[in-house]
GROMACS .gro file of C-alpha atoms in nm:
model
  465
    1MET     CA    1   8.085   6.385   6.825
    2THR     CA    2   8.242   6.583   7.215
    3ASP     CA    3   8.136   6.879   7.223
    4PRO     CA    4   8.481   7.032   7.159
    5PHE     CA    5   8.527   7.256   7.500
    6LEU     CA    6   8.532   6.872   7.666
    7LEU     CA    7   8.859   6.812   7.445
    8GLY     CA    8   9.221   6.842   7.552
    9ALA     CA    9   9.440   7.070   7.412
   10THR     CA   10   9.661   6.805   7.196
   11GLU     CA   11   9.306   6.653   7.058
   12LEU     CA   12   9.197   7.027   6.998
   13ARG     CA   13   9.542   7.101   6.880
   14GLY     CA   14   9.506   6.748   6.549
   15LEU     CA   15   9.197   6.801   6.453
   16VAL     CA   16   9.280   7.151   6.373
   17ALA     CA   17   9.610   7.137   6.234
   18ARG     CA   18   9.333   6.797   6.030
   19ARG     CA   19   9.071   7.077   5.873
   20GLU     CA   20   8.827   6.838   6.089
   21MET     CA   21   8.719   7.197   6.290
   22SER     CA   22   8.709   7.502   6.248
   23CYS     CA   23   8.912   7.731   6.435
   24ARG     CA   24   8.644   7.985   6.474
   25GLU     CA   25   8.440   7.647   6.559
   26VAL     CA   26   8.651   7.605   6.868
   27LEU     CA   27   8.603   7.882   6.959
   28GLU     CA   28   8.238   7.918   6.988
   29ALA     CA   29   8.159   7.600   7.118
   30HIS     CA   30   8.408   7.729   7.416
   31LEU     CA   31   8.205   8.070   7.403
   32ALA     CA   32   7.907   7.928   7.404
   33ARG     CA   33   8.081   7.684   7.750
   34ILE     CA   34   8.182   8.057   7.875
   35ASP     CA   35   7.862   8.201   7.874
   36ALA     CA   36   7.702   7.888   8.058
   37VAL     CA   37   7.920   7.867   8.393
   38ASP     CA   38   8.091   8.148   8.405
   39PRO     CA   39   7.848   8.349   8.569
   40LEU     CA   40   7.905   8.050   8.833
   41LEU     CA   41   8.285   8.077   8.955
   42ASN     CA   42   8.384   8.436   8.772
   43ALA     CA   43   8.716   8.341   8.674
   44ILE     CA   44   8.728   8.537   8.301
   45VAL     CA   45   8.708   8.892   8.444
   46THR     CA   46   8.829   9.055   8.054
   47ARG     CA   47   8.645   8.880   7.791
   48THR     CA   48   8.723   8.956   7.404
   49ASP     CA   49   8.548   8.759   7.195
   50ASP     CA   50   8.557   8.993   6.886
   51LEU     CA   51   8.894   8.993   6.914
   52ALA     CA   52   8.858   8.615   6.940
   53ARG     CA   53   8.587   8.591   6.646
   54GLN     CA   54   8.834   8.773   6.433
   55ARG     CA   55   9.110   8.615   6.495
   56ALA     CA   56   8.948   8.284   6.492
   57ASP     CA   57   8.897   8.376   6.190
   58ASP     CA   58   9.199   8.510   5.978
   59LEU     CA   59   9.393   8.161   6.115
   60ASP     CA   60   9.070   7.993   5.871
   61ARG     CA   61   9.093   8.213   5.591
   62ASN     CA   62   9.397   8.234   5.562
   63HIS     CA   63   9.535   7.902   5.606
   64ASP     CA   64   9.737   7.913   5.895
   65ARG     CA   65   9.685   7.671   6.130
   66HIS     CA   66  10.053   7.527   6.193
   67GLY     CA   67  10.204   7.731   6.489
   68PRO     CA   68  10.168   7.469   6.778
   69LEU     CA   69   9.844   7.649   6.940
   70ALA     CA   70   9.689   7.766   6.624
   71GLY     CA   71   9.295   7.791   6.709
   72LEU     CA   72   9.348   7.698   7.068
   73PRO     CA   73   9.174   7.952   7.328
   74ILE     CA   74   9.351   8.128   7.565
   75ALA     CA   75   9.286   8.335   7.899
   76HIS     CA   76   9.594   8.542   8.016
   77LYS     CA   77   9.625   8.647   8.369
   78ASP     CA   78   9.507   8.947   8.462
   79LEU     CA   79   9.887   9.066   8.596
   80LEU     CA   80  10.006   8.991   8.225
   81PRO     CA   81  10.002   9.298   8.027
   82THR     CA   82   9.762   9.259   7.680
   83LYS     CA   83   9.826   9.547   7.389
   84GLY     CA   84   9.485   9.682   7.390
   85ILE     CA   85   9.278   9.424   7.650
   86ARG     CA   86   9.282   9.613   7.956
   87THR     CA   87   9.476   9.434   8.251
   88THR     CA   88   9.361   9.653   8.615
   89TYR     CA   89   9.660   9.291   8.800
   90GLY     CA   90   9.263   9.279   9.077
   91SER     CA   91   9.367   9.630   9.180
   92PRO     CA   92   9.141   9.959   9.119
   93LEU     CA   93   9.476  10.151   9.122
   94TYR     CA   94   9.487  10.006   8.737
   95ALA     CA   95   9.067   9.892   8.766
   96ASP     CA   96   9.085  10.116   8.332
   97HIS     CA   97   9.416  10.064   8.272
   98VAL     CA   98   9.523   9.926   7.877
   99PRO     CA   99   9.846   9.840   7.755
  100LYS     CA  100  10.055  10.016   7.504
  101VAL     CA  101  10.255   9.658   7.513
  102ASP     CA  102  10.252   9.281   7.500
  103ALA     CA  103  10.442   9.095   7.737
  104LEU     CA  104  10.737   8.843   7.606
  105ILE     CA  105  10.492   8.524   7.641
  106VAL     CA  106  10.222   8.670   7.520
  107GLU     CA  107  10.363   8.746   7.261
  108ARG     CA  108  10.493   8.426   7.155
  109MET     CA  109  10.130   8.266   7.193
  110ARG     CA  110   9.971   8.472   7.003
  111ALA     CA  111  10.252   8.423   6.736
  112ALA     CA  112  10.176   8.041   6.829
  113GLY     CA  113   9.844   8.071   6.710
  114ALA     CA  114   9.677   8.056   7.093
  115VAL     CA  115   9.310   8.275   7.006
  116VAL     CA  116   9.248   8.516   7.346
  117VAL     CA  117   8.949   8.516   7.526
  118GLY     CA  118   9.037   8.706   7.830
  119LYS     CA  119   9.155   8.796   8.100
  120THR     CA  120   9.198   8.505   8.417
  121ASN     CA  121   9.067   8.650   8.715
  122ALA     CA  122   9.414   8.697   8.970
  123PRO     CA  123   9.458   8.863   9.355
  124GLU     CA  124   9.552   9.201   9.391
  125PHE     CA  125   9.925   9.241   9.246
  126GLY     CA  126   9.884   8.865   9.350
  127ALA     CA  127   9.936   8.864   9.676
  128GLY     CA  128   9.799   8.532   9.823
  129SER     CA  129   9.674   8.212   9.745
  130GLN     CA  130   9.297   8.351   9.729
  131THR     CA  131   9.142   8.459   9.444
  132PHE     CA  132   9.020   8.757   9.497
  133ASN     CA  133   9.016   9.186   9.484
  134ARG     CA  134   8.801   9.478   9.489
  135VAL     CA  135   8.748   9.466   9.075
  136PHE     CA  136   8.590   9.194   9.011
  137GLY     CA  137   8.515   8.977   9.330
  138ALA     CA  138   8.624   8.632   9.422
  139THR     CA  139   8.701   8.325   9.152
  140ARG     CA  140   8.497   7.997   9.306
  141ASN     CA  141   8.591   7.631   9.289
  142PRO     CA  142   8.405   7.432   9.048
  143TYR     CA  143   8.383   7.151   9.241
  144ASP     CA  144   8.252   7.324   9.516
  145THR     CA  145   8.102   7.709   9.404
  146THR     CA  146   8.113   7.785   9.820
  147LYS     CA  147   8.493   7.717   9.837
  148THR     CA  148   8.815   7.921   9.713
  149CYS     CA  149   8.998   7.825   9.349
  150GLY     CA  150   9.312   7.933   9.505
  151GLY     CA  151   9.569   8.141   9.348
  152SER     CA  152   9.676   8.327   9.285
  153SER     CA  153   9.679   8.203   8.900
  154GLY     CA  154   9.352   8.111   9.027
  155GLY     CA  155   9.057   8.231   8.757
  156ALA     CA  156   9.323   8.093   8.499
  157ALA     CA  157   9.307   7.728   8.745
  158ALA     CA  158   8.889   7.773   8.760
  159ALA     CA  159   8.887   7.841   8.376
  160LEU     CA  160   9.031   7.503   8.284
  161ALA     CA  161   8.852   7.276   8.533
  162ALA     CA  162   8.548   7.397   8.470
  163ARG     CA  163   8.630   7.360   8.086
  164MET     CA  164   8.610   7.732   8.010
  165ILE     CA  165   8.972   7.694   7.835
  166PRO     CA  166   9.179   7.439   7.782
  167ILE     CA  167   9.526   7.572   7.836
  168ALA     CA  168   9.613   7.818   8.006
  169ASP     CA  169   9.958   8.052   8.154
  170GLY     CA  170  10.019   8.174   8.495
  171SER     CA  171  10.273   8.262   8.706
  172ASP     CA  172  10.400   8.151   9.032
  173THR     CA  173  10.638   8.350   9.311
  174GLY     CA  174  10.547   8.127   9.607
  175GLY     CA  175  10.278   7.822   9.534
  176SER     CA  176  10.046   8.056   9.201
  177LEU     CA  177  10.076   7.803   9.037
  178ARG     CA  178  10.044   7.525   9.222
  179ASN     CA  179   9.816   7.618   9.512
  180PRO     CA  180   9.504   7.669   9.255
  181ALA     CA  181   9.648   7.395   9.051
  182ALA     CA  182   9.570   7.112   9.335
  183PHE     CA  183   9.272   7.359   9.455
  184CYS     CA  184   9.114   7.252   9.090
  185ASN     CA  185   9.200   6.942   8.923
  186VAL     CA  186   9.468   7.073   8.720
  187ILE     CA  187   9.796   7.108   8.674
  188GLY     CA  188  10.019   7.404   8.763
  189PHE     CA  189  10.430   7.363   8.639
  190ARG     CA  190  10.663   7.589   8.794
  191PRO     CA  191  10.932   7.637   8.608
  192SER     CA  192  11.291   7.592   8.614
  193PRO     CA  193  11.457   8.001   8.672
  194GLY     CA  194  11.518   8.083   8.380
  195ARG     CA  195  11.339   7.865   8.201
  196VAL     CA  196  11.059   8.104   8.070
  197PRO     CA  197  11.190   8.433   8.082
  198SER     CA  198  10.990   8.797   8.186
  199PHE     CA  199  10.962   9.100   7.999
  200PRO     CA  200  10.938   9.316   7.986
  201GLY     CA  201  11.009   9.340   8.400
  202ASP     CA  202  11.329   9.214   8.675
  203PRO     CA  203  11.538   9.026   8.448
  204TRP     CA  204  11.790   8.980   8.780
  205SER     CA  205  11.494   8.805   9.019
  206ASP     CA  206  11.427   8.417   8.953
  207LEU     CA  207  11.129   8.432   9.282
  208SER     CA  208  10.861   8.485   9.032
  209THR     CA  209  10.796   8.242   8.682
  210ALA     CA  210  10.543   8.268   8.433
  211GLY     CA  211  10.505   7.867   8.353
  212PRO     CA  212  10.167   7.714   8.238
  213MET     CA  213   9.871   7.537   8.304
  214GLY     CA  214   9.643   7.259   8.220
  215ARG     CA  215   9.373   6.957   8.257
  216THR     CA  216   9.682   6.723   8.092
  217VAL     CA  217  10.113   6.687   8.079
  218ASP     CA  218  10.088   6.650   7.732
  219ALA     CA  219   9.877   7.057   7.720
  220VAL     CA  220  10.137   7.108   7.975
  221ALA     CA  221  10.408   7.032   7.759
  222LEU     CA  222  10.271   7.242   7.496
  223LEU     CA  223  10.171   7.543   7.603
  224PHE     CA  224  10.521   7.508   7.789
  225SER     CA  225  10.738   7.435   7.436
  226VAL     CA  226  10.579   7.794   7.285
  227LEU     CA  227  10.649   8.008   7.697
  228ALA     CA  228  11.032   7.861   7.809
  229GLY     CA  229  11.301   7.949   7.528
  230PRO     CA  230  11.565   8.267   7.553
  231ASP     CA  231  11.516   8.658   7.494
  232ALA     CA  232  11.846   8.832   7.383
  233ARG     CA  233  11.667   9.136   7.586
  234VAL     CA  234  11.672   8.924   7.916
  235PRO     CA  235  12.014   8.819   8.079
  236ASN     CA  236  12.014   8.425   8.304
  237CYS     CA  237  11.776   8.229   8.067
  238LEU     CA  238  11.881   7.840   7.977
  239PRO     CA  239  11.922   7.818   7.701
  240GLU     CA  240  11.742   7.497   7.527
  241PRO     CA  241  11.471   7.619   7.276
  242GLY     CA  242  11.134   7.627   7.415
  243SER     CA  243  11.065   7.241   7.090
  244ALA     CA  244  11.281   7.098   7.299
  245PHE     CA  245  11.040   7.027   7.531
  246ARG     CA  246  10.662   6.973   7.330
  247SER     CA  247  10.763   6.604   7.268
  248VAL     CA  248  10.657   6.409   7.687
  249ALA     CA  249  10.730   6.031   7.654
  250PRO     CA  250  10.673   5.918   7.978
  251ILE     CA  251  10.917   5.745   8.219
  252ASP     CA  252  10.871   5.365   8.313
  253LEU     CA  253  10.814   5.390   8.679
  254SER     CA  254  10.988   5.093   8.794
  255ARG     CA  255  11.299   5.315   8.682
  256LEU     CA  256  11.202   5.551   8.927
  257ARG     CA  257  11.337   5.622   9.296
  258ILE     CA  258  11.095   5.859   9.465
  259ALA     CA  259  11.111   6.008   9.812
  260VAL     CA  260  10.793   6.111   9.982
  261THR     CA  261  10.650   6.327  10.124
  262GLU     CA  262  10.389   6.405  10.412
  263ASN     CA  263  10.550   6.738  10.536
  264PHE     CA  264  10.819   6.855  10.401
  265GLY     CA  265  10.968   6.772  10.700
  266GLY     CA  266  10.806   6.966  10.980
  267LEU     CA  267  10.493   7.164  10.800
  268PRO     CA  268  10.176   7.130  10.958
  269VAL     CA  269   9.930   6.935  10.677
  270GLU     CA  270   9.563   6.868  10.679
  271SER     CA  271   9.504   6.493  10.753
  272PRO     CA  272   9.307   6.446  10.446
  273ILE     CA  273   9.631   6.620  10.210
  274ARG     CA  274   9.834   6.354  10.449
  275GLU     CA  275   9.595   6.087  10.358
  276ALA     CA  276   9.620   6.139   9.965
  277ILE     CA  277   9.991   6.172   9.908
  278ARG     CA  278   9.977   5.849  10.168
  279GLU     CA  279   9.723   5.674   9.816
  280LEU     CA  280   9.953   5.801   9.623
  281ARG     CA  281  10.208   5.681   9.755
  282ASP     CA  282  10.084   5.323   9.773
  283THR     CA  283   9.985   5.273   9.395
  284LEU     CA  284  10.295   5.457   9.272
  285ALA     CA  285  10.510   5.172   9.481
  286ALA     CA  286  10.167   4.856   9.327
  287ALA     CA  287  10.336   5.039   8.947
  288GLY     CA  288  10.649   4.928   8.976
  289ALA     CA  289  10.863   5.228   9.128
  290THR     CA  290  11.047   5.209   9.415
  291VAL     CA  291  10.970   5.452   9.719
  292ILE     CA  292  11.087   5.569  10.076
  293GLU     CA  293  11.005   5.812  10.264
  294ALA     CA  294  11.248   6.107  10.300
  295ALA     CA  295  11.268   6.488  10.289
  296PRO     CA  296  11.525   6.761  10.229
  297ASP     CA  297  11.673   6.966  10.480
  298LEU     CA  298  11.506   7.277  10.430
  299ALA     CA  299  11.590   7.499  10.750
  300ASP     CA  300  11.568   7.862  10.678
  301ALA     CA  301  11.379   7.876  10.369
  302ARG     CA  302  11.114   8.027  10.637
  303ARG     CA  303  11.301   8.281  10.623
  304ILE     CA  304  11.529   8.283  10.290
  305PHE     CA  305  11.183   8.273  10.102
  306HIS     CA  306  11.030   8.595  10.369
  307ILE     CA  307  11.336   8.805  10.291
  308LEU     CA  308  11.305   8.774   9.897
  309ARG     CA  309  10.940   8.770   9.879
  310ALA     CA  310  10.927   9.105  10.093
  311THR     CA  311  11.235   9.294   9.944
  312GLY     CA  312  10.997   9.212   9.612
  313PHE     CA  313  10.714   9.406   9.776
  314ARG     CA  314  10.968   9.670   9.901
  315ARG     CA  315  11.108   9.740   9.485
  316ARG     CA  316  10.723   9.727   9.360
  317PHE     CA  317  10.528   9.891   9.567
  318GLY     CA  318  10.755  10.143   9.783
  319PRO     CA  319  10.766  10.423   9.556
  320LEU     CA  320  10.391  10.451   9.521
  321THR     CA  321  10.253  10.763   9.727
  322ASP     CA  322  10.132  10.757  10.036
  323VAL     CA  323   9.747  10.844   9.859
  324GLU     CA  324   9.810  10.495   9.592
  325LYS     CA  325   9.998  10.298   9.911
  326ALA     CA  326   9.633  10.385  10.154
  327GLU     CA  327   9.484  10.168   9.814
  328LEU     CA  328   9.624   9.868   9.814
  329LYS     CA  329   9.524   9.605  10.019
  330ASP     CA  330   9.626   9.553  10.391
  331THR     CA  331   9.811   9.224  10.297
  332ILE     CA  332  10.029   9.364  10.093
  333ARG     CA  333  10.120   9.694  10.279
  334TRP     CA  334  10.249   9.436  10.539
  335ASN     CA  335  10.460   9.275  10.307
  336LEU     CA  336  10.603   9.667  10.191
  337ASP     CA  337  10.668   9.711  10.547
  338ALA     CA  338  10.854   9.402  10.554
  339GLY     CA  339  11.038   9.469  10.322
  340LEU     CA  340  11.078   9.801  10.447
  341GLU     CA  341  11.244   9.703  10.780
  342LEU     CA  342  11.502   9.481  10.607
  343THR     CA  343  11.862   9.549  10.746
  344LEU     CA  344  12.177   9.486  10.520
  345ALA     CA  345  12.269   9.166  10.760
  346ASP     CA  346  11.861   9.053  10.633
  347TYR     CA  347  12.069   9.053  10.248
  348ASP     CA  348  12.422   8.930  10.416
  349TRP     CA  349  12.275   8.620  10.538
  350VAL     CA  350  12.026   8.548  10.278
  351TYR     CA  351  12.245   8.490   9.955
  352PRO     CA  352  12.447   8.275  10.156
  353ALA     CA  353  12.223   8.023  10.333
  354ARG     CA  354  11.966   8.054  10.000
  355ALA     CA  355  12.308   7.886   9.807
  356ALA     CA  356  12.320   7.624  10.114
  357LEU     CA  357  12.039   7.528  10.100
  358VAL     CA  358  12.053   7.487   9.715
  359ALA     CA  359  12.393   7.228   9.769
  360ARG     CA  360  12.137   7.036  10.082
  361VAL     CA  361  11.888   6.967   9.886
  362ALA     CA  362  12.050   6.888   9.574
  363GLU     CA  363  12.268   6.602   9.819
  364ILE     CA  364  11.896   6.430   9.859
  365PHE     CA  365  11.888   6.368   9.472
  366GLY     CA  366  12.247   6.203   9.527
  367ASP     CA  367  11.982   5.859   9.617
  368VAL     CA  368  11.602   5.981   9.419
  369ASP     CA  369  11.515   6.083   9.121
  370LEU     CA  370  11.226   6.281   9.208
  371LEU     CA  371  11.018   6.384   9.552
  372LEU     CA  372  10.694   6.333   9.603
  373GLY     CA  373  10.521   6.573   9.870
  374PRO     CA  374  10.171   6.755   9.919
  375THR     CA  375  10.060   7.054   9.679
  376THR     CA  376   9.898   7.208   9.983
  377GLN     CA  377   9.904   7.185  10.426
  378VAL     CA  378   9.482   7.248  10.315
  379LEU     CA  379   9.147   7.167  10.132
  380PRO     CA  380   9.004   7.443   9.981
  381PHE     CA  381   8.796   7.660  10.214
  382ASP     CA  382   8.527   7.867  10.274
  383VAL     CA  383   8.561   8.158   9.911
  384THR     CA  384   8.510   8.428  10.208
  385THR     CA  385   8.761   8.332  10.430
  386ASP     CA  386   9.061   8.594  10.286
  387TRP     CA  387   9.354   8.349  10.410
  388VAL     CA  388   9.390   8.064  10.648
  389ARG     CA  389   9.482   8.094  11.002
  390GLU     CA  390   9.502   7.771  11.152
  391VAL     CA  391   9.662   7.468  10.976
  392ASP     CA  392   9.638   7.129  11.169
  393GLY     CA  393   9.600   7.298  11.520
  394GLU     CA  394   9.919   7.515  11.423
  395ARG     CA  395   9.841   7.863  11.403
  396MET     CA  396   9.934   8.078  11.064
  397ALA     CA  397  10.123   8.397  11.183
  398THR     CA  398  10.104   8.614  10.829
  399TYR     CA  399   9.889   8.521  10.515
  400ILE     CA  400  10.208   8.366  10.330
  401GLU     CA  401  10.323   8.106  10.591
  402TRP     CA  402   9.965   7.894  10.500
  403MET     CA  403  10.195   7.812  10.158
  404GLU     CA  404  10.451   7.703  10.279
  405SER     CA  405  10.455   7.336  10.119
  406CYS     CA  406  10.536   7.549   9.773
  407SER     CA  407  10.670   7.841   9.842
  408TRP     CA  408  10.983   7.665  10.072
  409ILE     CA  409  11.057   7.475   9.729
  410THR     CA  410  11.037   7.761   9.514
  411VAL     CA  411  11.403   7.871   9.737
  412THR     CA  412  11.566   7.584   9.594
  413CYS     CA  413  11.484   7.642   9.265
  414CYS     CA  414  11.382   7.260   9.139
  415PRO     CA  415  11.152   7.262   8.897
  416ALA     CA  416  10.779   7.178   9.063
  417LEU     CA  417  10.493   7.075   8.904
  418SER     CA  418  10.119   6.977   9.109
  419LEU     CA  419   9.908   6.758   8.931
  420PRO     CA  420   9.582   6.584   9.020
  421ALA     CA  421   9.635   6.339   9.328
  422GLY     CA  422   9.310   6.259   9.462
  423PHE     CA  423   8.999   6.384   9.621
  424LYS     CA  424   8.861   6.445  10.001
  425ASN     CA  425   8.575   6.552  10.140
  426GLY     CA  426   8.451   6.560   9.719
  427LEU     CA  427   8.676   6.812   9.727
  428PRO     CA  428   9.038   6.826   9.489
  429VAL     CA  429   9.398   6.746   9.622
  430GLY     CA  430   9.702   6.777   9.426
  431ALA     CA  431  10.034   6.627   9.491
  432GLN     CA  432  10.361   6.834   9.421
  433LEU     CA  433  10.588   6.669   9.194
  434ILE     CA  434  10.997   6.794   9.274
  435ALA     CA  435  11.332   6.745   9.012
  436PRO     CA  436  11.649   6.817   9.051
  437LEU     CA  437  11.819   7.121   8.932
  438ARG     CA  438  11.721   7.254   8.557
  439GLU     CA  439  11.565   6.908   8.504
  440ASP     CA  440  11.226   7.020   8.379
  441ALA     CA  441  11.193   6.765   8.052
  442PHE     CA  442  11.308   6.490   8.297
  443LEU     CA  443  10.997   6.626   8.532
  444LEU     CA  444  10.715   6.615   8.220
  445ARG     CA  445  10.777   6.314   8.213
  446ALA     CA  446  10.791   6.190   8.552
  447ALA     CA  447  10.487   6.370   8.535
  448LYS     CA  448  10.301   6.180   8.282
  449ALA     CA  449  10.420   5.833   8.443
  450VAL     CA  450  10.260   5.982   8.784
  451GLU     CA  451   9.927   6.092   8.537
  452ALA     CA  452   9.917   5.730   8.344
  453VAL     CA  453   9.878   5.542   8.705
  454THR     CA  454   9.590   5.815   8.876
  455GLY     CA  455   9.365   5.912   8.613
  456TYR     CA  456   9.164   6.163   8.865
  457ALA     CA  457   9.254   6.507   8.599
  458SER     CA  458   8.936   6.327   8.467
  459ARG     CA  459   8.719   6.345   8.691
  460GLU     CA  460   8.507   6.698   8.629
  461PRO     CA  461   8.371   6.909   8.778
  462VAL     CA  462   7.939   6.902   8.753
  463PHE     CA  463   7.703   7.280   8.776
  464ALA     CA  464   7.379   7.267   8.874
  465ASP     CA  465   7.073   7.286   8.531
   0.00000   0.00000   0.00000
């Protein structure tokens, strides 16, 4: 029989539900896989083996296999509070921090039957799309361990790609679900603002959202069905229950009109990424989709994202003492300073500018059903490089500028998903699919149709014996 860790989330879920495999058997197979490959990757940085075994045994003993995630091993991103389990945020300031409460989505995943095996690595406070910190070090890419896995949900993406877990949660501000998914040949889904409630946390900002990761669209939809749905404590939630997203039927590609862009209207993008997007464009056209070359007008997206992100950093880190601020990495201090320098004029400008941007993006969806472009502007780079200084010959001014293929989409409020789109120089490339406002279910259906004609997700990393 196929090793359980090689099976997808929905396959494992079926085996457990039919009692063809116990939760403990599923768990032990994945723990053995973690033992075998994580020393090469450093993806799961806090382990909870004993708690996981107790949880799996309880599920088996009580025949409690009806939850949508029953028996599925999962590791939570180390930015997500987990009651009784160390949560460091990748910072020396929290190296020994053990929360007293779970985040809302952790409660939901546990109630759905997930078996928690630990925490996945993330950059310090999630800042930057390169997963390294001074608590645990760097996480490496399963397809080339000299390269980064991306970030900030990098540990999650690497663990998924290496078949250590079948599903993972993550979060995304400027691309933190999409970027590592692209670098690690998995799927990362940034849902619409309001789909996945955040509690405890800031209920008003929509710049960051939690979301699911998986190796298939079905796995992503399964986890999304647990994460999504309103909560009475959180304002501005969208009303649909998570269960509405659990079943995904692919759309007939011949019914889709897709706008394809290699650079979102002017971003520097490395030639291998452009080539992969063109090849996917041709594949979709051959499969019957109507494909046009077009990009939305994303003018002002850079400044909008900068102001909103810097505001969050000022709110989060401004109250720290000087001693605590000295413990922050330099890029976080830069982003904090940027927040402190914002003026009333910036705030007077940003919200009308964002509203105008959202309206302009809606115009392109009057002509097409889906937008497709690069997830990242570069291939996975050396794991010792903290951030990319140059893209396709153009110098990057800040540590977030090389990620604008994702961050510009963030401020449009559109749901976006990265899925495997090929390999260049032996490294994964991701394509970003973007749907109209609040069309999360449509995006999943379209992604499943695209997934069916590519097949890249089945390419596993190879580890030396």
